[in-house]
Amino acid sequence: MSEKAITPSAASRVPEVADGESSTPVTGLSSLADGVFTAIEAVLVALSCTFMNQRSSVDELVFQLKRELDRYSPEGKLPSSRALVERFRVSPVTVSRALAQLAAEGLVVTRPGAGAFRARPRAQSVPPGDTSWQEVALSAEPASDHVPRSVDASGVLATLAAPPPGVIEFNGGYLHPSLQPERAMAAALARAARRPGAWSRPPVEGLPELREWFARGIGGRTGAADVLITSGGQAALTTALRALAPPGAPVLVESPTYPGMLAIARAAGLRPVPVPVDAAGVRPELLAAAFHATGARVFVCQPLFQNPTGSVLSPARRPEVLRIAREAGAFVVEDDFARRLVHADAGPLPEPLAALDSDGVVVHVGSLTKVTSPSLRVGVLAARGPVLDRLRAIQVVDSFFVPRPLQEAALELVGAPAWKGHLRTVGVELKGRREAMAAALKLGLPQLSLPAIPVGGYHFWLRLPDGGSESALLAAALRRGVALAPGRPYFSAEPPAAHLRLSFAGVADSAEIAEGVRRLRAAWDESGVS
């Protein structure tokens, strides 16, 4: 299985002579040009053959290693990279790519400085649940309302708009550049671009290895065949809501909730119906009442570190939510956006709702964007039953597929040894920023009510005193050089009180947080909020 140097025969071929042309050799500049073009052709063909041979070597090495994995017990150490290079007579790059592919398939685990180990086997498959109820939910009669032609994007733009120079960004929804894995992403993109076929058309569902990686993270009954790769979480939510509810239909949403989801629902002609949340997540008795009153077939929620409250759906409520939705013949769209934004001091996380679902109730949405970069727009939709075909059809019509180089880069990134280190670093840094902002607010603005300090996500949800004006405080804050996110867009109906959402992920460090809170205190005094 050795990697052989390839000398393409095409380099020695002479172009055929067309009819009517002289076969007499041309001298001078023409002869020189022919030589240059022939040399270029030889180089290009050689490079192409080399890449093809390297890809073949990777596939062959993966095949051989898969055959030998049974020799090792779970957590057993595989031979070193050097030993594999010597044994199979391949390059270190080939060994690295083969191990990365095995890691992406969940067969091995790589540990920096320690080597590669056989992964523990996945839990035994469980019998499939009953998804026949979906036929009724997917056939609900369309309402007469038309899809609106205008869209209100103000709630989304509040967190996407770049603030003026010198303004501290407490309204951001992404990691500060210093927290983004820019070097790792650049290296992953470079490796991905060199993969043979990297620029060819991918499967419309997504690359199989990337779908398998996402499926393992979701757990439960979810397999790679249940997964669609999307262009980020926002695109996944858009596809899900278009697939599950006709224009004019009600859709149940948490209150408060993510403004981007409310904008999607309204743009699709849906009617968001609020269901209040508390410190333990959505309130099941109010969810059941909302299903009964509206006949809704969809409930959208964020069970983990909800945006904006930071609440986590409690263990007791999780099966209740699934039971209530199942009895209503409805889907639960689970937006699991914050799973990789867990802070260093958080305990074990609850499984996704999708891992508890046996009957295809949950449509799961996830993304790599929040924990990497706004421009790494790679997300996931996972569902089981007939609904998956509808989700796939809508995505194909809307966007065909996610560009293959981006998928390849994502696969390279999450399969690299540095990936877990990046997640740990983000967890430590978010914890430090959270503590810095909490301390600064307690000292400088005790008037703001902070009912909970989440151990995941990137923001605080603050209530203003009764009678406080969001708009006056926001305007004064911007004049003082700090950008905030108003609370009003997070409510689909009238808000019970004025709120602010402050993000600590988009700032450079704790010093910038302290300065931002100082400016906010000055804006508070200027605006007259008491």
Coordinates of C-alpha atoms in Angstrom, one line a residue, residues 67-410:
R67 CA -10.3 -4.3 10.0
E68 CA -7.8 -4.3 12.9
L69 CA -9.8 -2.3 15.5
D70 CA -11.4 -5.5 17.0
R71 CA -7.9 -6.4 18.2
Y72 CA -8.1 -3.6 20.7
S73 CA -10.4 -3.2 23.7
P74 CA -12.4 0.0 24.2
E75 CA -9.9 2.7 25.2
G76 CA -7.1 0.5 24.0
K77 CA -4.2 2.4 22.5
L78 CA -3.5 2.0 18.8
P79 CA 0.1 2.0 17.4
S80 CA 1.8 5.3 17.2
S81 CA 1.7 7.4 14.0
R82 CA 5.4 6.6 13.4
A83 CA 4.7 2.9 13.7
L84 CA 1.8 3.2 11.2
V85 CA 4.0 5.2 8.8
E86 CA 6.7 2.5 8.9
R87 CA 4.3 -0.5 8.8
F88 CA 2.1 0.7 5.9
R89 CA 4.8 2.7 4.1
V90 CA 2.7 5.9 3.9
S91 CA 3.4 9.5 4.7
P92 CA 2.6 11.1 8.1
V93 CA 0.0 13.2 6.4
T94 CA -1.8 10.1 5.2
V95 CA -1.8 8.6 8.7
S96 CA -3.0 11.9 10.2
R97 CA -5.9 12.1 7.7
A98 CA -6.9 8.4 8.2
L99 CA -7.0 8.8 12.0
A100 CA -9.0 12.1 11.6
Q101 CA -11.5 10.2 9.4
L102 CA -11.8 7.4 12.0
A103 CA -12.3 9.9 14.7
A104 CA -15.0 11.7 12.7
E105 CA -16.8 8.3 12.4
G106 CA -16.6 7.7 16.1
L107 CA -14.3 4.7 15.9
V108 CA -11.2 6.2 17.5
V109 CA -10.4 9.0 19.9
T110 CA -7.2 11.1 19.5
R111 CA -5.6 12.7 22.5
P112 CA -2.8 15.3 22.0
G113 CA 0.5 14.0 23.3
A114 CA -1.0 10.5 24.1
G115 CA -1.9 9.0 20.7
A116 CA -5.0 7.4 19.3
F117 CA -7.3 5.0 21.1
R118 CA -10.2 2.8 20.2
A119 CA -13.5 4.6 21.0
R120 CA -16.1 3.0 23.2
P121 CA -18.9 1.4 21.1
R122 CA -22.2 3.3 20.8
A123 CA -25.1 2.0 22.8
Q124 CA -27.1 -0.8 21.2
S125 CA -29.8 0.4 18.8
V126 CA -33.3 0.6 20.1
P127 CA -36.5 -0.3 18.3
P128 CA -37.9 2.6 16.3
G129 CA -40.8 4.6 17.7
D130 CA -44.2 5.3 16.1
T131 CA -44.0 8.2 13.7
S132 CA -47.4 7.6 12.0
W133 CA -48.9 10.5 13.8
Q134 CA -46.8 12.9 11.7
E135 CA -49.1 12.2 8.7
V136 CA -51.9 14.1 10.4
A137 CA -49.6 16.9 11.7
L138 CA -48.1 17.4 8.2
S139 CA -51.5 17.6 6.5
A140 CA -53.1 20.4 8.5
E141 CA -55.3 22.5 6.3
P142 CA -53.6 25.7 5.1
A143 CA -55.1 29.0 6.4
S144 CA -56.3 31.7 4.1
D145 CA -53.7 34.2 5.3
H146 CA -51.0 35.2 2.8
V147 CA -47.3 35.2 3.6
P148 CA -46.2 38.8 4.3
R149 CA -44.0 40.4 1.7
S150 CA -42.3 42.7 4.2
V151 CA -40.1 41.4 7.0
D152 CA -39.3 43.1 10.3
A153 CA -35.6 42.3 10.9
S154 CA -35.0 44.9 13.6
G155 CA -34.7 42.4 16.4
V156 CA -32.0 40.4 14.4
L157 CA -30.2 43.5 13.3
A158 CA -29.9 44.7 16.9
T159 CA -27.3 41.9 17.5
L160 CA -25.8 41.8 14.0
A161 CA -25.2 45.5 13.3
A162 CA -21.5 46.5 13.9
P163 CA -21.3 49.4 16.4
P164 CA -19.4 52.6 15.6
P165 CA -15.7 52.6 16.3
G166 CA -14.9 52.9 20.0
V167 CA -18.3 51.6 21.1
I168 CA -18.2 48.6 23.5
E169 CA -20.3 45.7 22.2
F170 CA -22.6 44.4 24.9
N171 CA -25.2 43.5 22.2
G172 CA -23.2 41.0 20.2
G173 CA -24.2 37.4 19.5
Y174 CA -20.9 35.9 18.6
L175 CA -17.5 35.3 20.2
H176 CA -14.9 38.1 20.2
P177 CA -12.2 37.5 17.6
S178 CA -9.7 36.7 20.4
L179 CA -11.9 33.7 21.3
Q180 CA -12.4 32.4 17.8
P181 CA -10.2 29.5 16.7
E182 CA -8.9 31.5 13.7
R183 CA -5.6 29.6 13.3
A184 CA -7.3 26.2 13.6
M185 CA -10.0 27.3 11.1
A186 CA -7.4 28.5 8.6
A187 CA -5.5 25.3 8.9
A188 CA -8.7 23.2 8.5
L189 CA -9.8 25.3 5.5
A190 CA -6.4 24.8 3.9
R191 CA -6.4 21.1 4.5
A192 CA -10.0 20.9 3.2
A193 CA -9.1 22.8 0.0
R194 CA -6.4 20.2 -0.8
R195 CA -8.8 17.2 -0.5
P196 CA -9.5 15.7 -3.9
G197 CA -13.1 16.4 -4.8
A198 CA -13.3 19.3 -2.3
W199 CA -14.9 21.5 -4.9
S200 CA -17.2 18.9 -6.4
R201 CA -20.9 18.7 -5.7
P202 CA -21.6 17.2 -2.2
P203 CA -24.6 14.9 -1.3
V204 CA -27.6 17.2 -0.8
E205 CA -28.0 15.9 2.7
G206 CA -24.4 16.7 3.6
L207 CA -21.1 14.8 3.8
P208 CA -21.7 11.4 5.5
E209 CA -18.8 11.8 8.0
L210 CA -20.1 15.2 9.1
R211 CA -23.7 13.9 9.5
E212 CA -22.3 11.0 11.6
W213 CA -20.4 13.4 13.8
F214 CA -23.5 15.5 14.5
A215 CA -25.6 12.4 15.0
R216 CA -23.2 11.2 17.7
G217 CA -23.5 14.5 19.5
I218 CA -27.3 14.4 19.5
G219 CA -27.4 10.8 20.8
G220 CA -30.5 8.6 21.4
R221 CA -32.0 7.0 18.3
T222 CA -30.5 9.7 16.0
G223 CA -28.3 8.3 13.2
A224 CA -26.5 9.8 10.3
A225 CA -29.4 9.0 8.0
D226 CA -31.6 11.3 10.2
V227 CA -29.3 14.4 9.7
L228 CA -29.3 17.2 7.2
I229 CA -26.3 19.6 7.1
T230 CA -27.6 23.3 6.8
S231 CA -26.1 26.7 6.3
G232 CA -26.1 27.5 10.0
G233 CA -28.8 27.4 12.7
Q234 CA -30.9 30.3 11.3
A235 CA -31.3 28.5 8.0
A236 CA -32.2 25.3 9.9
L237 CA -34.9 27.1 11.9
T238 CA -36.2 28.7 8.7
T239 CA -36.5 25.3 7.0
A240 CA -38.1 23.7 10.0
L241 CA -40.8 26.3 10.4
R242 CA -41.6 26.3 6.7
A243 CA -41.9 22.5 6.7
L244 CA -44.0 22.1 9.8
A245 CA -46.7 24.8 9.7
P246 CA -48.7 26.4 6.9
P247 CA -49.0 30.2 6.5
G248 CA -51.5 31.6 9.0
A249 CA -51.1 28.8 11.5
P250 CA -50.2 29.4 15.1
V251 CA -46.7 28.4 16.4
L252 CA -46.0 28.2 20.2
V253 CA -42.9 30.0 21.3
E254 CA -41.2 30.5 24.6
S255 CA -41.7 34.0 26.2
P256 CA -39.3 35.7 26.0
T257 CA -37.4 34.1 23.1
Y258 CA -34.9 34.6 20.4
P259 CA -35.9 37.5 18.1
G260 CA -34.5 35.8 15.0
M261 CA -36.9 32.9 15.4
L262 CA -39.8 35.3 15.8
A263 CA -38.7 37.0 12.6
I264 CA -38.6 33.7 10.8
A265 CA -42.1 32.8 12.0
R266 CA -43.6 36.1 11.0
A267 CA -41.9 36.1 7.6
A268 CA -43.4 32.6 6.9
G269 CA -46.9 34.0 7.8
L270 CA -47.1 32.2 11.1
R271 CA -48.6 33.5 14.3
P272 CA -46.3 33.3 17.3
V273 CA -48.2 32.4 20.5
P274 CA -46.2 33.1 23.7
V275 CA -45.8 30.4 26.5
P276 CA -44.0 31.9 29.6
V277 CA -40.8 30.4 30.9
D278 CA -39.4 30.5 34.4
A279 CA -36.1 29.5 36.0
A280 CA -36.8 25.8 35.1
G281 CA -37.8 26.4 31.5
V282 CA -41.1 26.4 29.8
R283 CA -44.1 25.9 32.2
P284 CA -45.8 22.6 31.1
E285 CA -49.3 23.5 32.3
L286 CA -49.2 26.7 30.2
L287 CA -47.8 24.7 27.3
A288 CA -50.7 22.2 27.4
A289 CA -53.2 25.1 27.7
A290 CA -51.7 26.8 24.7
F291 CA -51.9 23.7 22.6
H292 CA -55.5 23.2 23.6
A293 CA -56.5 26.8 23.0
T294 CA -54.8 27.3 19.6
G295 CA -54.6 23.8 18.0
A296 CA -50.9 24.5 17.2
R297 CA -48.8 21.8 15.7
V298 CA -45.4 23.3 16.5
F299 CA -43.6 24.4 19.7
V300 CA -40.2 26.0 19.4
C301 CA -37.9 26.0 22.4
Q302 CA -34.3 26.3 23.6
P303 CA -34.1 23.8 26.5
L304 CA -30.4 24.5 27.2
F305 CA -29.3 28.0 28.3
Q306 CA -32.3 29.6 26.8
N307 CA -31.9 32.9 24.9
P308 CA -32.4 35.4 26.6
T309 CA -33.1 34.1 30.1
G310 CA -30.4 31.5 30.3
S311 CA -32.8 29.0 31.9
V312 CA -32.3 25.2 31.5
L313 CA -35.4 23.0 31.1
S314 CA -35.5 20.9 34.3
P315 CA -35.2 17.1 34.4
A316 CA -38.8 16.8 35.6
R317 CA -40.2 19.0 32.8
R318 CA -38.3 17.4 29.9
P319 CA -40.5 14.3 29.5
E320 CA -43.6 16.4 30.3
V321 CA -42.9 18.7 27.3
L322 CA -42.5 15.7 25.0
R323 CA -45.7 14.0 26.4
I324 CA -47.7 17.2 26.0
A325 CA -46.6 17.7 22.4
R326 CA -47.1 14.1 21.5
E327 CA -50.7 14.1 22.8
A328 CA -51.3 17.3 20.9
G329 CA -50.0 15.7 17.7
A330 CA -47.4 18.4 17.5
F331 CA -43.7 18.8 16.8
V332 CA -41.1 20.3 19.2
V333 CA -38.4 22.2 17.4
E334 CA -35.4 22.1 19.7
D335 CA -32.9 24.9 19.1
D336 CA -29.8 23.5 20.8
F337 CA -27.6 26.6 20.0
A338 CA -25.7 26.8 23.2
R339 CA -24.5 23.2 23.9
R340 CA -20.9 24.1 23.0
L341 CA -21.0 27.3 25.0
V342 CA -20.9 25.6 28.4
H343 CA -18.8 27.4 31.1
A344 CA -15.9 25.7 32.8
D345 CA -17.7 25.5 36.2
A346 CA -20.9 23.9 34.8
G347 CA -21.7 20.3 35.7
P348 CA -22.8 17.5 33.3
L349 CA -25.2 18.8 30.7
P350 CA -28.6 17.2 30.1
E351 CA -29.0 15.3 26.9
P352 CA -30.8 17.0 24.0
L353 CA -34.6 16.5 24.0
A354 CA -34.1 14.6 20.7
A355 CA -32.1 11.9 22.7
L356 CA -35.3 11.2 24.8
D357 CA -37.7 11.2 21.9
S358 CA -38.9 7.8 20.6
D359 CA -41.7 8.9 18.3
G360 CA -40.2 11.5 16.0
V361 CA -41.7 14.4 18.0
V362 CA -38.4 16.5 18.1
V363 CA -36.9 18.3 15.2
H364 CA -33.4 19.1 16.4
V365 CA -31.5 22.2 15.3
G366 CA -27.8 22.7 16.1
S367 CA -24.8 24.7 14.8
L368 CA -21.0 25.1 14.9
T369 CA -21.3 28.9 14.3
K370 CA -21.7 30.2 17.8
V371 CA -18.5 28.5 19.1
T372 CA -16.3 29.2 16.1
S373 CA -17.0 32.2 13.9
P374 CA -20.0 34.0 12.4
S375 CA -18.7 33.0 9.0
L376 CA -18.5 29.2 9.7
R377 CA -22.1 28.8 8.9
V378 CA -22.5 25.0 9.3
G379 CA -25.5 23.7 11.1
V380 CA -27.7 20.6 11.4
L381 CA -31.3 19.5 11.2
A382 CA -32.2 16.1 12.6
A383 CA -35.6 14.4 12.5
R384 CA -37.1 11.0 12.1
G385 CA -40.1 9.9 10.1
P386 CA -41.8 11.4 7.1
V387 CA -41.0 14.9 8.2
L388 CA -37.4 14.4 7.2
D389 CA -38.3 14.1 3.5
R390 CA -40.2 17.4 3.7
L391 CA -37.3 19.1 5.5
R392 CA -34.9 17.8 2.8
A393 CA -37.1 18.9 -0.1
I394 CA -37.5 22.4 1.3
Q395 CA -33.8 22.8 1.9
V396 CA -32.9 21.5 -1.6
V397 CA -35.4 23.9 -3.2
D398 CA -34.1 26.9 -1.2
S399 CA -30.3 26.3 -1.4
F400 CA -29.5 23.0 -3.1
F401 CA -26.8 22.1 -0.6
V402 CA -24.1 23.6 1.8
P403 CA -20.9 24.3 -0.2
R404 CA -18.6 21.3 0.1
P405 CA -15.4 23.2 1.0
L406 CA -17.2 24.6 4.1
Q407 CA -18.4 21.1 5.1
E408 CA -14.9 19.6 4.5
A409 CA -13.4 22.4 6.6
A410 CA -15.9 21.8 9.4

